[in-house]
Coordinates of C-alpha atoms in Angstrom, one line a residue:
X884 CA -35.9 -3.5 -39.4
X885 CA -31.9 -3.8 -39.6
X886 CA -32.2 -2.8 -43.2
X887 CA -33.6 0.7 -42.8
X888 CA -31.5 0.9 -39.8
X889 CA -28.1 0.4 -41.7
X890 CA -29.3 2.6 -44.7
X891 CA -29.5 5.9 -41.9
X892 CA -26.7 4.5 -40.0
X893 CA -23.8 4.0 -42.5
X894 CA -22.8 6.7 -44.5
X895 CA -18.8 6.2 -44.0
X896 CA -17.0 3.4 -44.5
X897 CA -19.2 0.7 -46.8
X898 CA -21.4 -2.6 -45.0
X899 CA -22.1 -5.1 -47.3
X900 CA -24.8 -7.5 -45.7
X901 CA -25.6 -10.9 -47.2
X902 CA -29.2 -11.6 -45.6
X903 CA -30.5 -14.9 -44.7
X904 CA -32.7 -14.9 -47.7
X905 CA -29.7 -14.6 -50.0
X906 CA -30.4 -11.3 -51.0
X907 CA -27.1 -9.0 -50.6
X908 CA -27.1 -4.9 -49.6
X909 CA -24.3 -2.0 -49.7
X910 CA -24.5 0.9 -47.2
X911 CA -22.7 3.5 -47.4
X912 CA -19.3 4.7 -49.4
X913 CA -15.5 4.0 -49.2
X914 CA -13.2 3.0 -46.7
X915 CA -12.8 0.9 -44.5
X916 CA -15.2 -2.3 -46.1
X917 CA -16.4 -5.0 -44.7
X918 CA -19.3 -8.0 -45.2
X919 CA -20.9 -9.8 -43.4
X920 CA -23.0 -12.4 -43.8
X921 CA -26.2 -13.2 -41.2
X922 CA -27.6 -16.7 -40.8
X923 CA -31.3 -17.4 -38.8
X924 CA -34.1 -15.4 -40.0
X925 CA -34.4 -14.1 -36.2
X926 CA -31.0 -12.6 -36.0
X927 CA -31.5 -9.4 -37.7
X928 CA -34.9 -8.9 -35.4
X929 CA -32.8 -9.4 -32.8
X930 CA -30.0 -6.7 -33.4
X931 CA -32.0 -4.0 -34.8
X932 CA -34.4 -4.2 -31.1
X933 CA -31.0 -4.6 -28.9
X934 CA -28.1 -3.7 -31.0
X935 CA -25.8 -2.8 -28.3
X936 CA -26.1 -6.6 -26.8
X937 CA -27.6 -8.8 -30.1
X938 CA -24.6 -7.7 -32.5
X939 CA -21.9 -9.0 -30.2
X940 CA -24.2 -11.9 -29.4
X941 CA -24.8 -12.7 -32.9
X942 CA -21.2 -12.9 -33.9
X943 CA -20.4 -14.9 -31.0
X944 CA -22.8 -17.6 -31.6
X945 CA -21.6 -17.8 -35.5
X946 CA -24.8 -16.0 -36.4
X947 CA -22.9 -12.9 -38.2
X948 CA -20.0 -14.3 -40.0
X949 CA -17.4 -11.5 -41.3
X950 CA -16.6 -12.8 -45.0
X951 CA -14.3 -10.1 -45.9
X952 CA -12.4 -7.2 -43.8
X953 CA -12.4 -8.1 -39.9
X954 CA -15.1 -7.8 -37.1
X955 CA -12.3 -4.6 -36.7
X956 CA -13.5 -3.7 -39.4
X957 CA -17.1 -4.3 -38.8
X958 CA -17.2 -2.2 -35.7
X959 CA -15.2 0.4 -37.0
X960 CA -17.6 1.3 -39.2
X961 CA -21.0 1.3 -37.2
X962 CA -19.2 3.0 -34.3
X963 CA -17.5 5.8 -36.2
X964 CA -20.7 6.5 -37.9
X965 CA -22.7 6.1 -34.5
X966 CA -20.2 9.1 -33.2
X967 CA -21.5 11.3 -36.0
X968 CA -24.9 10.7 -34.4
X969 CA -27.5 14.3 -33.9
X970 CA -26.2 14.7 -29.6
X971 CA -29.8 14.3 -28.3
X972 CA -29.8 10.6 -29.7
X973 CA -27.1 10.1 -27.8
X974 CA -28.5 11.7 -24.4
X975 CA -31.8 10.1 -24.4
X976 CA -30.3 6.7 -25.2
X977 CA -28.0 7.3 -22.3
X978 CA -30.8 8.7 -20.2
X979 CA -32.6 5.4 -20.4
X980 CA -29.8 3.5 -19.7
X981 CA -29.0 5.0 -16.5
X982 CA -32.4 4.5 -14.8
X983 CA -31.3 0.8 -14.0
X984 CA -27.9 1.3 -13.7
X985 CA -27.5 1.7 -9.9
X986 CA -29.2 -2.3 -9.4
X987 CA -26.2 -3.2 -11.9
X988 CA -23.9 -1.4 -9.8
X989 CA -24.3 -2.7 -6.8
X990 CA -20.5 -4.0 -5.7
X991 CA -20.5 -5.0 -2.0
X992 CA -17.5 -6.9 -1.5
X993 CA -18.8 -10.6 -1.6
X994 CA -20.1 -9.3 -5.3
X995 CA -16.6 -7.2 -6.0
X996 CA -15.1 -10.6 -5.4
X997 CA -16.9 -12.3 -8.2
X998 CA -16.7 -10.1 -10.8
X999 CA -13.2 -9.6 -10.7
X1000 CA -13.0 -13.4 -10.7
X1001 CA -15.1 -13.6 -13.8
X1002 CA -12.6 -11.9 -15.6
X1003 CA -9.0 -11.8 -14.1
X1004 CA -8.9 -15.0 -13.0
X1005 CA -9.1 -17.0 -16.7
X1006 CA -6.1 -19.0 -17.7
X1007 CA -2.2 -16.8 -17.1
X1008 CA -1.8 -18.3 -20.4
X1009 CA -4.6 -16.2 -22.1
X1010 CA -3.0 -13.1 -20.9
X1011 CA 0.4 -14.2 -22.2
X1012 CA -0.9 -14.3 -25.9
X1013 CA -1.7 -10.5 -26.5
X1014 CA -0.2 -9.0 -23.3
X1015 CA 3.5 -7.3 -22.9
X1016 CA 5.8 -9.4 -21.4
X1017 CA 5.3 -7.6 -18.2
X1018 CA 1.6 -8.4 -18.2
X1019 CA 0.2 -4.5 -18.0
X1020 CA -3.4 -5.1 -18.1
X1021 CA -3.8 -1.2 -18.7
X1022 CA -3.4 1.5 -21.1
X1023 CA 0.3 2.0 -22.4
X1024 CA 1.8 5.7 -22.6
X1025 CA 3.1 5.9 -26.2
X1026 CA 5.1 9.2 -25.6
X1027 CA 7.3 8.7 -28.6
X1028 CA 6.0 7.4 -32.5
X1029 CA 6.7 4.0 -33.6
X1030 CA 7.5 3.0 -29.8
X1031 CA 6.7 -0.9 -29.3
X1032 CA 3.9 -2.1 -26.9
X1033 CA 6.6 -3.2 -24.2
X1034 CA 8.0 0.1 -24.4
X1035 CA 4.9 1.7 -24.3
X1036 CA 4.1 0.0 -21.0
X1037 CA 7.2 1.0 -19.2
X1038 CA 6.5 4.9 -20.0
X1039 CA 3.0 3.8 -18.7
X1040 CA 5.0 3.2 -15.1
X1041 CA 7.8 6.1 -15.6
X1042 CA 4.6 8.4 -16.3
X1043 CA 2.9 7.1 -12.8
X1044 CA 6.3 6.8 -10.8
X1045 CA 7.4 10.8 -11.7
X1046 CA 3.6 12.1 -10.4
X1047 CA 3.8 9.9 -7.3
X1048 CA 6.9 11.8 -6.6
X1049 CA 9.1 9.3 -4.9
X1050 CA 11.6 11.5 -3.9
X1051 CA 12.9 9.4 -0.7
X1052 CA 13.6 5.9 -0.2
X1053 CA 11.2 3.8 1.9
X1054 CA 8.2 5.5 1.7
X1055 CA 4.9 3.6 1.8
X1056 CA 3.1 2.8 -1.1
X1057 CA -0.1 1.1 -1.6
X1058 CA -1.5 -0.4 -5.1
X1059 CA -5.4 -0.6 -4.9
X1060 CA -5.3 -3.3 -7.9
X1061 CA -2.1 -3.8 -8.3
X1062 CA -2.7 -6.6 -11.4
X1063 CA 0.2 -9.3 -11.5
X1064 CA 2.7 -7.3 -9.8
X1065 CA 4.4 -5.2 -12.3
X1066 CA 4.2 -1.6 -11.6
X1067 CA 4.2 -2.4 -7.4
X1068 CA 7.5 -4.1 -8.2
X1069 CA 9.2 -1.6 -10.3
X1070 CA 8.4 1.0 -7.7
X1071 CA 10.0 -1.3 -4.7
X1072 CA 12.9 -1.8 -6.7
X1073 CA 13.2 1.9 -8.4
X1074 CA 12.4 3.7 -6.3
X1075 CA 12.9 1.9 -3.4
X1076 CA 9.6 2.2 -2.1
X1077 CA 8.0 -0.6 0.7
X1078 CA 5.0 -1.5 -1.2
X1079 CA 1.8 -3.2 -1.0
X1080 CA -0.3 -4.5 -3.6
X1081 CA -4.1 -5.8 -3.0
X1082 CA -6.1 -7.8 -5.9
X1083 CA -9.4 -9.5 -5.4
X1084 CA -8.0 -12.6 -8.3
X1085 CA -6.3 -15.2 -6.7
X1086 CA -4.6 -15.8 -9.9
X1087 CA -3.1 -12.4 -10.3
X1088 CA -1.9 -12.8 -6.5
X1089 CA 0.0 -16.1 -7.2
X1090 CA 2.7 -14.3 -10.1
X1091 CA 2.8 -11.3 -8.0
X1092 CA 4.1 -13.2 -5.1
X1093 CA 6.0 -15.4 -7.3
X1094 CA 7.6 -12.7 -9.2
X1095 CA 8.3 -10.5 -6.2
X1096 CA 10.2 -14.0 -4.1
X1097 CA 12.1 -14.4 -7.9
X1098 CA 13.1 -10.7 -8.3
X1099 CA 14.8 -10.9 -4.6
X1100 CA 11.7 -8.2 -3.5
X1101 CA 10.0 -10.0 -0.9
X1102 CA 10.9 -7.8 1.7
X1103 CA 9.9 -4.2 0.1
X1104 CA 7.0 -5.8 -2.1
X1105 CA 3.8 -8.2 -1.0
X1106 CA 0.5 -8.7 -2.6
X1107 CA -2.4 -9.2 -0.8
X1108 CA -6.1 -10.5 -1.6
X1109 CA -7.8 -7.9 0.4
X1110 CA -10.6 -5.4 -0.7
X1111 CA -9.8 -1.3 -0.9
X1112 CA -12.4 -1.0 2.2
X1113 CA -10.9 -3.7 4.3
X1114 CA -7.5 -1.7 4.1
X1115 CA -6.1 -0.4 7.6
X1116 CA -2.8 2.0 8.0
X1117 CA -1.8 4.6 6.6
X1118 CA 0.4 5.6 3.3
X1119 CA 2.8 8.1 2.3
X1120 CA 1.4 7.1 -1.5
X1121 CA -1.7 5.8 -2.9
X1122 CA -1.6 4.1 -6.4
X1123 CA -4.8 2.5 -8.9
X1124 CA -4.4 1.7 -12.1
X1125 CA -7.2 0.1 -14.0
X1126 CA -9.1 -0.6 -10.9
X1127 CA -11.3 2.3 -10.7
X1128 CA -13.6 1.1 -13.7
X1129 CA -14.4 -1.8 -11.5
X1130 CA -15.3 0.1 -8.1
X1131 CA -19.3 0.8 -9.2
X1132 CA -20.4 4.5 -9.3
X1133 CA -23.0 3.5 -5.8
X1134 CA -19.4 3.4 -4.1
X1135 CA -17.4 6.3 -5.5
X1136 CA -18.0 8.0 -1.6
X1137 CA -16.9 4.8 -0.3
X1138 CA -13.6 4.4 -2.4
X1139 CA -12.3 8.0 -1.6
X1140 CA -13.4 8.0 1.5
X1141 CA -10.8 4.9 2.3
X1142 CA -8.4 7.2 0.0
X1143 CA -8.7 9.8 2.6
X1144 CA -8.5 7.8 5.5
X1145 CA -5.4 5.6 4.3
X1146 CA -3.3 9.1 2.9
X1147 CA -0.8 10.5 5.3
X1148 CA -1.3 14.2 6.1
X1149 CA 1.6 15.0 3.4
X1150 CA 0.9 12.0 0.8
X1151 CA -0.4 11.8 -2.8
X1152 CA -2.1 9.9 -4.5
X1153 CA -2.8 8.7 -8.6
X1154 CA -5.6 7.5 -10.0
X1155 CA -5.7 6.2 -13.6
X1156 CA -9.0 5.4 -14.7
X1157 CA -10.9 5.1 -18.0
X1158 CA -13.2 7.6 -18.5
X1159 CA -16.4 9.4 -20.5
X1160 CA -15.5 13.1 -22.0
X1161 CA -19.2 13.1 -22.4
X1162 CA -21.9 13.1 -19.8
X1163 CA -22.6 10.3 -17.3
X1164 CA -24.0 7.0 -18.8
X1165 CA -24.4 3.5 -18.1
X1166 CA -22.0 0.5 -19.0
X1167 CA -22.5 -1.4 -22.7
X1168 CA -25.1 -4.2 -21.9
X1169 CA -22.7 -6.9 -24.1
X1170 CA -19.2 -5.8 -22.0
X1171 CA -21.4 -6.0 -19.0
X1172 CA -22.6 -9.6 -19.4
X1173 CA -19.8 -11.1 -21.1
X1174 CA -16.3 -9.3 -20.0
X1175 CA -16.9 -6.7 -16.8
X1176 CA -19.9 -7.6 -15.4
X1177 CA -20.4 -4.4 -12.6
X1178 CA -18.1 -2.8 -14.6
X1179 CA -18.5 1.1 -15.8
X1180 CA -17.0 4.1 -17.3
X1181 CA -17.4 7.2 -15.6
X1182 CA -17.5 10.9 -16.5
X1183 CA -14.9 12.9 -15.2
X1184 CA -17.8 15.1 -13.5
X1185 CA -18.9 12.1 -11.9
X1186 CA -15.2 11.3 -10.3
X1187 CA -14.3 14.8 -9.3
X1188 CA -17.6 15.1 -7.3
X1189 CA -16.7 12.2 -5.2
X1190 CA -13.5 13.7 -4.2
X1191 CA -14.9 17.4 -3.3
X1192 CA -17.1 15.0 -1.2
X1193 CA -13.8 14.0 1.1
X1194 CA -11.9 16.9 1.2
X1195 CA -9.0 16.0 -1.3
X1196 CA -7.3 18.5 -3.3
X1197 CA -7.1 17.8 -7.3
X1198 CA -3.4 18.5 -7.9
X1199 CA -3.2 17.4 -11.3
X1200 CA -5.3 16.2 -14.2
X1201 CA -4.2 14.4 -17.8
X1202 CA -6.1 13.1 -20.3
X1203 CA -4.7 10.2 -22.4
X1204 CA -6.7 10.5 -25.5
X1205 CA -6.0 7.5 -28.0
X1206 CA -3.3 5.8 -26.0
X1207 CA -6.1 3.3 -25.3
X1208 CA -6.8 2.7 -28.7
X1209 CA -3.5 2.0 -29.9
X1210 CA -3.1 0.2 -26.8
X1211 CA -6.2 -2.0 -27.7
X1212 CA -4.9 -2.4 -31.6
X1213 CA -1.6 -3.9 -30.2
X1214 CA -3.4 -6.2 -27.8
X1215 CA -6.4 -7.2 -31.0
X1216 CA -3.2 -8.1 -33.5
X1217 CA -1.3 -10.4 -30.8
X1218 CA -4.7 -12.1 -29.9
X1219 CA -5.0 -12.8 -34.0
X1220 CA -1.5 -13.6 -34.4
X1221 CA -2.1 -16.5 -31.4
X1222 CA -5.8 -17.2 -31.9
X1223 CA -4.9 -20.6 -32.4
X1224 CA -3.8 -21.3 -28.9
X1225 CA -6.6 -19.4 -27.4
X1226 CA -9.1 -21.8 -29.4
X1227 CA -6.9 -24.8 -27.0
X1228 CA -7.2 -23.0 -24.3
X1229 CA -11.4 -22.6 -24.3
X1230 CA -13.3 -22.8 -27.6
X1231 CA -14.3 -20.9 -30.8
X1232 CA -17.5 -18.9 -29.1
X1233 CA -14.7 -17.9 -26.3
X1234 CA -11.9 -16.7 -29.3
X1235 CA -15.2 -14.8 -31.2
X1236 CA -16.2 -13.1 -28.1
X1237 CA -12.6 -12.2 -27.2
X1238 CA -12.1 -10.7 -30.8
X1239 CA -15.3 -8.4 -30.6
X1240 CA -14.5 -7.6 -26.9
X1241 CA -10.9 -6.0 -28.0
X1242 CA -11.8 -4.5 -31.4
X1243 CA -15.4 -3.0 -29.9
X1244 CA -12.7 -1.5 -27.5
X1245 CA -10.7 -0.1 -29.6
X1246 CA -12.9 1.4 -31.8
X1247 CA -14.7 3.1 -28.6
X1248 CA -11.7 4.8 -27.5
X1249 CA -11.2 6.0 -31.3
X1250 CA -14.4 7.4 -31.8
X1251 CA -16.7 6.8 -28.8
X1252 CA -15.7 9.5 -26.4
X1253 CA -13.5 7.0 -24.2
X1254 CA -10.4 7.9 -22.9
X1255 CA -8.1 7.8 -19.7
X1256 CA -7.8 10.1 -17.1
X1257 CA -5.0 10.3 -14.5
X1258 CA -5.9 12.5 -11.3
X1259 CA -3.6 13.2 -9.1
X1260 CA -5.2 13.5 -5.3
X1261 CA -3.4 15.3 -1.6
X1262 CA -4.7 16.1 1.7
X1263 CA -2.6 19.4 1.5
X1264 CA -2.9 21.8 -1.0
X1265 CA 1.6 21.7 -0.5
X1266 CA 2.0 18.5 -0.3
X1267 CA 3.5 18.5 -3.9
X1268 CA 5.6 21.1 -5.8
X1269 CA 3.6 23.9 -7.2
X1270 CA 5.2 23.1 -11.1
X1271 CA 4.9 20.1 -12.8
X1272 CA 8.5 20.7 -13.6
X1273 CA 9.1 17.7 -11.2
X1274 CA 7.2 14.8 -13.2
X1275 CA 9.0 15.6 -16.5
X1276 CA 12.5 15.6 -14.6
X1277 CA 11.7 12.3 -12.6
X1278 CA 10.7 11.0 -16.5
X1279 CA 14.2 11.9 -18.1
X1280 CA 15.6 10.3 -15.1
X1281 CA 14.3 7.1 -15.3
X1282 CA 14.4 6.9 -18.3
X1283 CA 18.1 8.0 -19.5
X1284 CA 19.2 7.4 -15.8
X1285 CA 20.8 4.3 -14.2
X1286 CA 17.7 2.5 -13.4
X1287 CA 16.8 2.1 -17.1
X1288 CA 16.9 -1.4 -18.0
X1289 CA 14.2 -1.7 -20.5
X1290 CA 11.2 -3.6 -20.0
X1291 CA 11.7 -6.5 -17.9
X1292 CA 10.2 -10.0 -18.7
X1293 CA 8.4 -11.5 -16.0
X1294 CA 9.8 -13.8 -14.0
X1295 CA 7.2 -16.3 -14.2
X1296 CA 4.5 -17.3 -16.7

């Protein structure tokens, strides 16, 4: 079945496949090439039924073997050519999907807990062996060619800062995933904001705390393990990055509900969020499983509903399309460069899986209608300035201003 399968599939970029049998196969024309090599006589059954799942699977478990190009590579090919796919493919592949997405959805708190846990809570010294040296878990802002990851990241947090619009000391901030710490902490000691950070990993929470007692930011910076619902107070600012893909489309009322009821009368707010430009879906059965288990990627139809729902205004929308990707290809060549260490850290099945799960990524973003969207949210239609004159101002600022340091290591690892 795989056989016929590849022959439609592939017609850019060339597959070489070396079957079980021994007998070899070349779809498709030019660059990039790749082949692989597949070992069990059950393995190609299995990917050609559940491709989506069985492939990633497959190479995990040392059942596809890559014995020239990458698993990069690899996926490069079968997902640029899946992109060039007739549209109603697509939709009623989809359509299927999202008949049993809502049981995989389900994220009550307990369940929120545990999934975050799954992933963010593996070994700090994972993250430290394809992460910046400020540990942003999110999609960089490359806003200049040739910039370097680390500087990549810290537009990421001058691009956020200007559309908060911190245009007074002290005002309240809260970050609704705030990771290990770094973007909360720039913006207490920036912008001299009083801000809190809530996680659901416990190891996140440690270096966050760690870094802000280290950095002298105790005082105007804290990190709590606390759920968005369980939240009280309210906040002159309201940041999430990278937390919204984890949230569960069953509780998008829920979420900007609490948005609505934490925002001060004359706040704003900033999500930043993967997202679909395409029509709703459901999340990739192998990610789901393996890396973000309740996770999923949601249209932008799907997120502006929910906040017509709760009476906030959409002040501003950007869409960051391949940030992500060169984001992911930064992150996929500092994972190689270390793989080593990751193999002492867990095993070879936990390095494969790692390796598909970052170039699968990154190859979605470059040619599987992923990218990320920042929406900027109010309670008053004036509660920011009318221009976006102000974000670009606030950018130069920061960035040519006093407060540029350059990117800042973190102060523990």
């Amino acid at each position: 079945m795989l056989g016929p399968i590849l022959s439609r599939l592939v017609q850019h970029g060339t597959v070489t496949t070396i079957w079980p049998n021994g007998k070899t196969t070349v779809n498709g024309s030019g660059f990039p090439r790749a082949t692989i090599r597949l070992k069990g006589r059950l393995t190609s059954w299995r990917i050609a039924l559940n491709p989506e799942l069985a492939l990633g699977e497959a190479y995990m478990d040392g059942r596809l073997n890559v014995v020239s190009g990458t698993i990069a590579d690899v996926l490069e090919i079968l997902i640029s050519n899946m992109g060039r796919r007739p549209p109603g493919v697509t939709k009623a592949e989809r359509k299927a999907r999202r008949l049993v997405r809502a049981l995989s959805q389900f994220n009550p708190a307990g369940r929120a807990r545990k999934n975050v846990a799954h992933h963010y809570d593996l070994s700090g010294k994972l993250y430290d062996l394809f992460l910046d040296s400020d540990r942003q878990y999110s999609c960089a802002y490359f806003s200049e060619p040739k910039i370097s990851l680390e500087g990549a990241q810290l537009a990421k947090k001058r691009h956020i800062a200007a559309k908060l619009n911190l245009e007074r000391p002290g005002l309240k901030v809260l970050d609704v995933g705030s990771g290990w710490g770094g973007l909360a902490l720039d913006l207490a000691r920036d912008s001299k904001a009083d801000v809190l950070g809530i996680t659901l990993s416990t190891e996140q929470l440690t270096m966050a705390n760690t870094r802000a007692q280290s950095a002298g930011l105790s005082e105007r910076c804290r990190f709590e393990l606390k759920d968005y619902r369980a939240v009280k107070g309210e906040f002159d600012r309201i940041v999430s990055v990278g937390m919204f893909e984890h949230v569960g489309v069953n509780y998008y009322d829920a979420f900007f509900a609490k948005i609505a009821e934490l925002l001060k009368p004359d706040g704003a707010a900033l999500l930043h969020t993967i997202g679909r430009t395409d029509s709703p879906g459901a999340t990739n059965p192998w990610i789901a499983k393996y890396i973000f288990p309740g996770g999923y990627t949601p249209s932008l139809s799907e997120v502006t509903a929910a906040i017509e729902r709760h009476g906030l205004y959409i002040t501003d929308v950007e869409v960051l399309r391949l940030h992500y990707a060169e984001t992911l290809k930064e992150w996929r060549l500092r994972f190689w460069r270390n793989r080593a260490k990751a193999a002492t850290l867990y095993d070879e099945r936990f390095c494969r899986m790692w390796e598909f799960y970052l170039a699968g990524a990154e190859m979605s973003f470059r040619y599987d209608h992923l990218v990320v969207f920042q929406i900027q949210l109010a309670k008053q239609v004036d509660a920011l300035p009318v221009t976006r004159d102000y974000m670009l101002e606030s950018e130069r600022t920061m960035r040519f201003g006093a407060i540029d340091r350059g990117p800042r290591a973190h102060e523990a690892a």
